[in-house]
Short mmCIF file of C-alpha atoms and ligand atoms in Angstrom, two decimals:
data_model
loop_
_atom_site.label_atom_id
_atom_site.label_comp_id
_atom_site.label_asym_id
_atom_site.label_seq_id
_atom_site.Cartn_x
_atom_site.Cartn_y
_atom_site.Cartn_z
CA MET A 24 -21.56 13.02 0.97
CA ALA A 25 -23.45 11.85 -2.01
CA LYS A 26 -22.11 8.39 -1.78
CA THR A 27 -24.05 6.95 -4.72
CA LEU A 28 -22.33 9.41 -7.05
CA LEU A 29 -19.01 8.06 -6.00
CA SER A 30 -19.80 4.51 -5.97
CA PRO A 31 -18.99 2.56 -9.20
CA SER A 32 -22.07 0.56 -10.44
CA PRO A 33 -22.40 -2.69 -8.34
CA ALA A 34 -21.43 -5.84 -9.75
CA ILE A 35 -25.10 -7.13 -9.59
CA ASP A 36 -24.49 -9.76 -12.27
CA GLU A 37 -21.97 -11.64 -9.98
CA PRO A 38 -23.60 -14.58 -8.12
CA LEU A 39 -22.99 -14.98 -4.37
CA GLU A 40 -19.92 -16.99 -3.75
CA LEU A 41 -20.33 -17.04 0.14
CA ASP A 42 -23.21 -16.16 2.40
CA PRO A 43 -23.19 -12.53 2.90
CA GLY A 44 -22.34 -12.67 6.51
CA GLN A 45 -19.57 -15.29 6.17
CA ASP A 46 -15.94 -14.27 6.75
CA PRO A 47 -14.07 -14.95 3.44
CA PHE A 48 -10.89 -15.65 5.56
CA ALA A 49 -12.55 -18.28 7.66
CA PRO A 50 -11.28 -21.87 6.98
CA GLN A 51 -14.56 -23.21 5.46
CA SER A 52 -14.65 -20.13 3.13
CA ILE A 53 -11.20 -20.67 1.98
CA GLN A 54 -11.67 -24.37 1.30
CA TYR A 55 -14.72 -23.59 -0.72
CA LEU A 56 -13.04 -20.80 -2.74
CA VAL A 57 -10.14 -23.10 -3.55
CA SER A 58 -12.44 -25.67 -4.68
CA ARG A 59 -14.04 -23.28 -7.09
CA TYR A 60 -11.02 -21.27 -8.32
CA GLY A 61 -8.00 -23.49 -7.55
CA SER A 62 -4.58 -22.66 -5.90
CA PRO A 63 -2.66 -20.49 -5.51
CA LEU A 64 -5.32 -17.88 -4.56
CA PHE A 65 -4.96 -14.40 -3.25
CA ILE A 66 -8.18 -13.33 -1.57
CA ILE A 67 -8.98 -9.74 -0.97
CA ASP A 68 -11.83 -8.84 1.48
CA ALA A 69 -13.45 -5.41 0.46
CA GLU A 70 -15.14 -5.26 4.07
CA ARG A 71 -11.58 -5.34 5.75
CA VAL A 72 -10.49 -2.46 3.39
CA ARG A 73 -13.46 -0.54 4.41
CA ARG A 74 -12.69 -1.32 8.19
CA GLN A 75 -9.09 -0.18 7.91
CA TYR A 76 -10.01 3.04 6.10
CA ARG A 77 -12.73 3.94 8.61
CA ARG A 78 -10.44 3.09 11.60
CA LEU A 79 -7.50 5.31 10.33
CA ALA A 80 -10.01 8.04 9.34
CA ALA A 81 -11.37 8.12 12.82
CA ALA A 82 -7.89 8.14 14.32
CA LEU A 83 -7.03 11.11 12.11
CA PRO A 84 -9.92 13.35 11.96
CA GLY A 85 -9.92 16.14 9.42
CA VAL A 86 -7.09 14.41 7.44
CA ASP A 87 -7.74 13.63 3.87
CA LEU A 88 -6.49 9.98 3.40
CA HIS A 89 -5.03 9.26 -0.17
CA TYR A 90 -4.63 5.59 -0.53
CA ALA A 91 -1.12 4.89 -1.89
CA LEU A 92 -1.89 2.47 -4.71
CA LYS A 93 1.73 0.76 -4.75
CA PRO A 94 1.05 -1.94 -1.91
CA LEU A 95 -2.01 -3.32 -3.61
CA PRO A 96 -2.88 -1.71 -6.95
CA HIS A 97 -6.16 -3.66 -7.44
CA SER A 98 -9.51 -2.36 -8.68
CA ALA A 99 -11.46 -3.87 -5.92
CA VAL A 100 -9.53 -1.86 -3.29
CA ILE A 101 -9.74 1.31 -5.26
CA ASN A 102 -13.46 1.14 -5.92
CA THR A 103 -14.27 0.17 -2.32
CA LEU A 104 -12.22 3.21 -0.95
CA ARG A 105 -13.62 5.45 -3.61
CA ALA A 106 -17.11 4.68 -2.38
CA GLU A 107 -15.86 5.50 1.18
CA GLY A 108 -14.93 9.12 -0.05
CA ALA A 109 -11.19 8.35 -0.08
CA PHE A 110 -8.46 10.24 -2.29
CA PHE A 111 -5.53 8.42 -3.96
CA ASP A 112 -1.89 8.85 -4.23
CA LEU A 113 -0.39 7.84 -7.59
CA ALA A 114 3.33 7.47 -8.67
CA THR A 115 3.49 5.91 -12.13
CA ASN A 116 1.77 5.96 -15.48
CA GLY A 117 0.43 2.47 -14.91
CA GLU A 118 -1.32 3.82 -11.64
CA VAL A 119 -2.65 6.78 -13.58
CA GLU A 120 -3.91 4.28 -16.20
CA LEU A 121 -5.68 2.22 -13.50
CA VAL A 122 -7.68 5.11 -11.90
CA ARG A 123 -8.43 6.49 -15.26
CA ARG A 124 -9.92 2.96 -16.23
CA LEU A 125 -11.84 2.86 -12.93
CA LYS A 126 -13.12 6.52 -13.69
CA VAL A 127 -11.81 7.86 -10.32
CA PRO A 128 -11.92 11.68 -10.50
CA ALA A 129 -8.65 13.21 -11.14
CA GLU A 130 -9.32 15.92 -8.52
CA ARG A 131 -9.17 13.17 -5.96
CA CYS A 132 -5.63 12.17 -7.04
CA ILE A 133 -1.99 13.45 -6.36
CA HIS A 134 1.03 12.31 -8.04
CA THR A 135 3.93 11.89 -5.51
CA HIS A 136 6.85 10.37 -7.36
CA PRO A 137 9.67 12.85 -6.58
CA ILE A 138 11.56 12.05 -9.80
CA LYS A 139 9.62 12.12 -13.00
CA ARG A 140 10.10 12.00 -16.85
CA ASP A 141 8.45 14.76 -18.83
CA SER A 142 6.10 12.16 -20.29
CA ASP A 143 5.14 11.08 -16.80
CA ILE A 144 4.17 14.63 -16.01
CA ARG A 145 2.14 14.88 -19.30
CA THR A 146 0.51 11.56 -18.73
CA ALA A 147 -0.74 12.72 -15.27
CA LEU A 148 -1.77 16.21 -16.57
CA ALA A 149 -3.68 14.67 -19.54
CA TYR A 150 -5.86 12.86 -16.93
CA GLY A 151 -6.31 15.98 -14.94
CA VAL A 152 -3.95 15.12 -11.97
CA ASP A 153 -2.12 18.43 -11.50
CA ARG A 154 -0.51 18.26 -7.94
CA PHE A 155 3.01 16.79 -7.97
CA VAL A 156 5.94 16.44 -5.53
CA ILE A 157 9.58 17.63 -6.09
CA ASP A 158 12.67 17.49 -3.92
CA ASN A 159 15.35 19.29 -5.82
CA PRO A 160 16.01 22.19 -8.12
CA ASP A 161 16.41 20.09 -11.40
CA GLU A 162 12.96 18.52 -10.60
CA LEU A 163 11.37 22.02 -9.94
CA ARG A 164 12.62 23.38 -13.22
CA LYS A 165 10.62 20.46 -15.02
CA PHE A 166 7.54 22.42 -14.00
CA VAL A 167 8.50 25.73 -15.74
CA LYS A 168 6.44 24.97 -18.75
CA TYR A 169 3.57 23.40 -16.80
CA ARG A 170 3.42 26.36 -14.11
CA ASN A 171 -0.05 27.54 -15.21
CA ARG A 172 -1.55 24.07 -14.77
CA SER A 173 0.27 22.43 -11.86
CA SER A 174 1.03 22.92 -8.20
CA LEU A 175 3.76 21.30 -6.18
CA LEU A 176 4.56 19.90 -2.76
CA ILE A 177 8.21 19.88 -1.68
CA ARG A 178 9.10 16.54 -0.20
CA VAL A 179 11.45 16.83 2.83
CA SER A 180 13.34 14.11 4.27
CA PHE A 181 13.13 12.96 7.95
CA SER A 182 14.61 9.59 8.20
CA SER A 183 13.59 6.87 10.81
CA PRO A 184 16.38 4.39 10.79
CA GLU A 185 14.05 2.21 12.85
CA ALA A 186 11.34 1.96 10.38
CA ARG A 187 11.30 -1.29 8.26
CA CYS A 188 11.73 0.60 5.03
CA ASP A 189 13.45 3.79 5.41
CA LEU A 190 12.26 6.05 2.57
CA SER A 191 14.21 9.13 3.38
CA ARG A 192 17.49 7.77 1.98
CA LYS A 193 16.32 7.74 -1.58
CA PHE A 194 13.92 10.76 -1.56
CA GLY A 195 13.34 14.02 0.05
CA CYS A 196 15.46 17.05 0.58
CA GLU A 197 17.10 18.03 3.84
CA PRO A 198 14.89 20.50 5.88
CA GLU A 199 17.76 23.25 5.54
CA VAL A 200 17.32 23.42 1.76
CA VAL A 201 13.64 23.91 1.68
CA PRO A 202 13.79 27.82 1.96
CA GLY A 203 16.16 27.80 -1.14
CA LEU A 204 13.67 25.78 -3.19
CA PHE A 205 10.74 28.02 -2.02
CA LYS A 206 13.06 31.05 -3.43
CA LEU A 207 13.79 29.35 -6.66
CA ALA A 208 10.10 28.54 -7.24
CA ALA A 209 9.34 32.14 -6.55
CA ASP A 210 11.87 33.32 -9.16
CA LEU A 211 10.64 30.68 -11.54
CA ARG A 212 6.83 31.83 -10.84
CA ILE A 213 5.96 28.16 -10.01
CA LYS A 214 3.30 27.61 -7.22
CA ILE A 215 4.29 25.62 -4.23
CA ASP A 216 1.25 24.39 -2.31
CA GLY A 217 3.05 22.91 0.65
CA LEU A 218 5.35 20.22 2.13
CA SER A 219 5.27 16.53 2.18
CA PHE A 220 7.25 13.75 3.83
CA HIS A 221 7.38 10.08 4.42
CA VAL A 222 8.91 8.77 7.62
CA GLY A 223 9.40 5.28 6.32
CA SER A 224 7.10 2.37 5.95
CA GLN A 225 5.89 0.24 8.93
CA ALA A 226 7.05 2.99 11.26
CA ALA A 227 8.30 1.76 14.71
CA GLY A 228 6.52 4.63 16.46
CA PRO A 229 4.89 8.02 16.04
CA ALA A 230 7.80 10.21 17.32
CA MET A 231 9.21 11.00 13.88
CA PHE A 232 5.80 11.93 12.61
CA ALA A 233 5.40 14.54 15.43
CA GLU A 234 8.87 15.88 14.89
CA ALA A 235 8.59 16.10 11.13
CA ILE A 236 5.23 17.94 11.58
CA ALA A 237 6.67 20.46 13.91
CA ARG A 238 9.62 21.02 11.70
CA CYS A 239 7.33 21.50 8.61
CA THR A 240 5.19 23.95 10.69
CA ASP A 241 8.37 26.24 11.09
CA LEU A 242 9.28 25.79 7.29
CA MET A 243 5.68 26.91 6.25
CA ARG A 244 6.39 30.15 8.26
CA VAL A 245 9.51 30.76 6.41
CA ALA A 246 7.82 30.03 3.11
CA ALA A 247 5.21 32.69 3.91
CA GLN A 248 7.86 35.16 4.39
CA LEU A 249 9.26 34.30 0.94
CA GLY A 250 5.78 35.05 -0.63
CA HIS A 251 4.35 31.67 -0.86
CA ALA A 252 1.02 30.70 0.65
CA PRO A 253 1.53 27.02 1.30
CA GLY A 254 -1.77 25.53 2.41
CA ILE A 255 -1.22 21.77 2.39
CA LEU A 256 0.86 19.49 4.70
CA ASP A 257 1.16 15.82 3.32
CA ILE A 258 2.27 13.63 6.32
CA GLY A 259 2.83 10.58 3.99
CA GLY A 260 2.31 6.90 4.79
CA GLY A 261 4.13 4.61 7.14
CA PHE A 262 1.18 3.66 9.42
CA PRO A 263 2.01 0.32 10.97
CA VAL A 264 0.15 -2.99 10.98
CA ASP A 265 0.51 -6.42 12.92
CA TYR A 266 2.75 -9.12 11.36
CA LEU A 267 4.23 -11.74 13.66
CA GLN A 268 5.13 -8.82 15.77
CA ARG A 269 2.32 -6.60 17.04
CA SER A 270 2.41 -2.96 16.37
CA MET A 271 0.99 -0.14 18.31
CA PRO A 272 -2.93 0.29 17.96
CA ILE A 273 -3.53 2.95 15.56
CA GLU A 274 -5.59 5.22 17.89
CA GLU A 275 -2.71 5.24 20.09
CA PHE A 276 -0.15 5.62 17.33
CA CYS A 277 -2.04 8.73 15.97
CA ALA A 278 -2.56 10.56 19.12
CA PRO A 279 0.95 12.34 19.16
CA ILE A 280 0.31 13.05 15.39
CA ARG A 281 -3.03 14.69 16.11
CA ALA A 282 -1.53 16.79 18.94
CA ALA A 283 1.37 17.92 16.63
CA LEU A 284 -1.21 18.72 13.87
CA LYS A 285 -3.01 21.09 16.26
CA GLU A 286 -0.15 23.53 16.01
CA LEU A 287 -0.85 24.14 12.44
CA PRO A 288 -2.82 27.15 11.15
CA SER A 289 -6.48 26.01 11.09
CA THR A 290 -6.67 26.82 7.34
CA MET A 291 -4.04 24.23 6.47
CA ARG A 292 -5.28 21.15 4.60
CA VAL A 293 -3.62 18.02 5.96
CA ILE A 294 -3.43 14.91 3.89
CA ALA A 295 -1.98 11.55 4.43
CA GLU A 296 -0.80 8.66 2.11
CA PRO A 297 -1.55 5.44 3.83
CA GLY A 298 -0.82 2.30 1.68
CA ARG A 299 0.16 -0.68 3.95
CA TYR A 300 -2.37 0.19 6.80
CA ILE A 301 -5.28 0.13 4.46
CA SER A 302 -4.40 -2.99 2.43
CA ALA A 303 -2.18 -5.45 4.48
CA PRO A 304 -4.87 -6.86 6.74
CA ALA A 305 -7.29 -7.05 3.77
CA ALA A 306 -5.83 -9.96 1.85
CA ILE A 307 -4.62 -13.53 2.50
CA SER A 308 -2.56 -15.92 0.46
CA VAL A 309 -3.71 -19.40 -0.09
CA ALA A 310 -1.24 -21.99 -1.37
CA SER A 311 -1.33 -25.77 -1.46
CA VAL A 312 1.28 -28.46 -1.01
CA MET A 313 2.66 -29.80 -4.41
CA GLY A 314 4.88 -32.36 -2.79
CA ARG A 315 7.06 -33.06 0.14
CA ALA A 316 10.26 -34.66 1.31
CA LEU A 317 11.91 -35.56 4.55
CA ARG A 318 15.39 -33.92 4.54
CA GLY A 319 17.78 -33.68 7.31
CA GLY A 320 15.01 -34.77 9.82
CA ARG A 321 12.75 -32.04 8.72
CA TRP A 322 9.59 -32.25 6.49
CA TRP A 323 9.95 -30.03 3.48
CA TYR A 324 6.71 -28.89 1.89
CA TYR A 325 6.88 -27.56 -1.60
CA LEU A 326 4.08 -25.12 -2.13
CA ASP A 327 2.73 -23.51 -5.20
CA GLU A 328 3.38 -20.04 -3.76
CA GLY A 329 6.80 -18.66 -2.75
CA LEU A 330 9.24 -15.77 -2.62
CA TYR A 331 8.89 -15.19 -6.24
CA GLY A 332 5.12 -15.01 -5.90
CA SER A 333 3.05 -13.58 -3.13
CA TYR A 334 5.60 -14.02 -0.60
CA SER A 335 7.93 -11.72 -2.47
CA GLY A 336 7.40 -9.13 0.43
CA GLN A 337 9.57 -11.43 2.56
CA VAL A 338 12.39 -10.25 0.13
CA TYR A 339 11.59 -6.67 -0.84
CA ASP A 340 9.53 -5.59 2.27
CA HIS A 341 11.51 -7.53 4.94
CA ALA A 342 8.04 -8.90 6.23
CA THR A 343 7.58 -12.16 7.91
CA TYR A 344 3.85 -13.18 7.78
CA PRO A 345 1.82 -15.27 10.03
CA VAL A 346 1.42 -18.72 8.22
CA GLU A 347 -0.79 -21.60 9.21
CA ALA A 348 -1.64 -25.01 7.66
CA LEU A 349 -5.35 -25.61 7.16
CA VAL A 350 -5.46 -28.95 8.75
CA PRO A 351 -6.80 -30.38 11.94
CA ALA A 352 -4.46 -29.92 15.06
CA GLY A 353 -2.24 -33.03 15.88
CA LYS A 354 1.13 -34.09 16.38
CA THR A 355 3.71 -31.71 15.06
CA TYR A 356 7.10 -32.00 13.31
CA PRO A 357 9.98 -29.67 12.45
CA SER A 358 8.95 -28.38 9.07
CA VAL A 359 9.95 -26.18 6.16
CA LEU A 360 7.62 -24.34 3.89
CA ALA A 361 9.28 -23.80 0.42
CA GLY A 362 8.20 -22.15 -2.83
CA PRO A 363 7.87 -23.87 -6.19
CA THR A 364 10.77 -22.58 -8.02
CA CYS A 365 14.11 -24.24 -8.63
CA ASP A 366 15.95 -21.37 -6.69
CA SER A 367 17.14 -22.49 -3.19
CA ILE A 368 16.53 -19.03 -1.81
CA ASP A 369 12.78 -19.72 -2.53
CA VAL A 370 12.02 -20.85 1.12
CA ILE A 371 9.20 -19.28 3.12
CA ASN A 372 10.07 -20.52 6.55
CA GLU A 373 12.49 -23.09 7.89
CA HIS A 374 11.67 -23.05 11.51
CA LEU A 375 8.05 -24.32 11.83
CA GLU A 376 6.35 -27.00 13.90
CA LEU A 377 3.47 -28.19 11.62
CA PRO A 378 1.19 -31.32 11.63
CA LYS A 379 2.24 -33.71 8.89
CA LEU A 380 0.87 -32.27 5.56
CA ASP A 381 -0.34 -34.13 2.43
CA VAL A 382 -0.36 -33.03 -1.23
CA GLY A 383 -3.13 -30.72 -1.67
CA ASP A 384 -3.25 -29.41 1.98
CA LEU A 385 -3.75 -25.66 2.09
CA VAL A 386 -1.27 -23.11 3.70
CA ILE A 387 -2.60 -19.55 4.54
CA GLY A 388 -0.44 -16.47 4.85
CA ARG A 389 -2.19 -13.55 6.72
CA GLN A 390 -1.68 -9.85 6.76
CA MET A 391 -0.49 -10.20 3.10
CA GLY A 392 -2.32 -7.42 1.32
CA ALA A 393 0.65 -5.09 1.10
CA TYR A 394 3.76 -5.31 -0.97
CA SER A 395 3.29 -9.08 -1.64
CA TRP A 396 1.20 -9.91 -4.70
CA ALA A 397 2.09 -6.41 -6.06
CA SER A 398 5.82 -7.45 -6.26
CA ALA A 399 5.27 -11.00 -7.28
CA SER A 400 7.02 -12.16 -10.59
CA GLU A 401 6.38 -15.27 -12.71
CA PHE A 402 9.84 -16.61 -12.31
CA ASN A 403 10.12 -20.30 -13.63
CA PHE A 404 6.94 -19.56 -15.38
CA PHE A 405 4.94 -20.19 -12.16
CA PRO A 406 1.94 -17.89 -12.72
CA ARG A 407 1.07 -15.20 -10.11
CA ALA A 408 -1.86 -16.24 -7.83
CA THR A 409 -5.35 -15.74 -9.01
CA VAL A 410 -6.83 -12.77 -7.37
CA LEU A 411 -10.35 -13.04 -5.97
CA ALA A 412 -11.86 -10.03 -4.44
CA LEU A 413 -15.00 -10.50 -2.39
CA ASP A 414 -17.50 -8.16 -0.73
CA GLY A 415 -20.27 -9.40 1.46
CA GLY A 416 -19.99 -12.91 -0.25
CA ARG A 417 -20.12 -11.40 -3.67
CA ARG A 418 -17.22 -11.46 -6.13
CA LEU A 419 -16.03 -7.94 -7.30
CA THR A 420 -14.81 -7.57 -10.80
CA ASP A 421 -14.11 -4.34 -12.67
CA GLY A 422 -15.77 -5.32 -15.89
CA SER A 423 -12.57 -6.38 -17.56
CA GLY A 424 -12.43 -9.74 -15.80
CA ARG A 425 -9.90 -8.51 -13.21
C1 PLP B 503 4.98 3.76 -0.65
C2 PLP B 503 4.56 5.16 -0.36
C3 PLP B 503 3.36 5.33 0.48
C4 PLP B 503 2.67 4.15 1.20
O1 PLP B 503 3.42 3.92 2.33
P1 PLP B 503 3.05 2.89 3.44
O2 PLP B 503 4.11 2.83 4.36
O3 PLP B 503 2.54 1.76 2.70
O4 PLP B 503 1.95 3.50 4.10
C5 PLP B 503 3.02 6.74 0.45
N1 PLP B 503 3.46 7.64 -0.18
C6 PLP B 503 4.54 7.53 -1.00
C7 PLP B 503 5.15 8.64 -1.53
C8 PLP B 503 5.17 6.10 -1.06
O5 PLP B 503 6.16 5.99 -2.04
#
């Protein structure tokens, strides 16, 4: 692989922020970075992005990993993965615009939103992204006029009620209607390249993956009888990470998936769309105490980050992040961490035991790279956290100051 061709130009003009071997998530690094950049801070570590990508790639040999931008659509993550040889999964015009700005080759991208406006299709096609996802006849018909320059995957729904975010309720068709869609596509002379599914985010176990792969293997056979030559199976995202609760190690998680994939014809290209697994461990949130009050026997600490900011994932993603205060160990008290806004829902955790904190003390949230900063708002005009991306001690920027 000609790595240098894929790599963006290195940010050689950026001075070293930390020693190259220093972990940016270590307490001394965090203290130093806050002294330089202030709080709240959202720190992305490119080395951890790389580590996650390589670990998943090793657990799924032969599977082309398309990073789903949605959980952390940041240039540092995209540039780092692109240098690793990754592919990308886009769903919106904003995401197309981001990869365009970073000059990611369109051939490395697919567009996977099952419901699109004509203008969304045209925006993706204009950049050269020509593989899309559909899950119903009306969406299929939208491609009649683009049939000479696009190809499609049919998204099938296999729901895992135990996944933290079940994505099969809103999108995907029942396996039973797939042959009908293949037939309609043949009548409309639209090319169907294969099938896709998403078992749900933060999947509890690999069983649904294996079941969905087996079911898709059967559906591909039916498609071949209907005159199609589907060559792609897209097994989606959903690969889990550790939060307060540990998840299965990814090697173990992927073993039954690898076994199920062995039943596919060897010519089949298999792709996956990991989001959370790549980005979640690669970023931390750093907040500081703005003020405190003793209420009902508990210390309430008001931070400059909360549920309307980087901790938004506690609402939308149903996540509970490991949090810790960057202070010396000592006697602890029942404590509450609250966000800065005037809304009473804006409480991060009410049941903590923490040493007594002072104004300015730092609170770290870990495993916060996915569905956190990405869904933060500026409610009450508290600005979103400053994002700082580091790679080997050096700050990564994309040339536009971001
Ligand atoms: C959100 C999403 C992903 C990423 O899912 P994770 O659970 O974060 O891995 C992949 N594909 C599609 C279509 C998505 O909507």
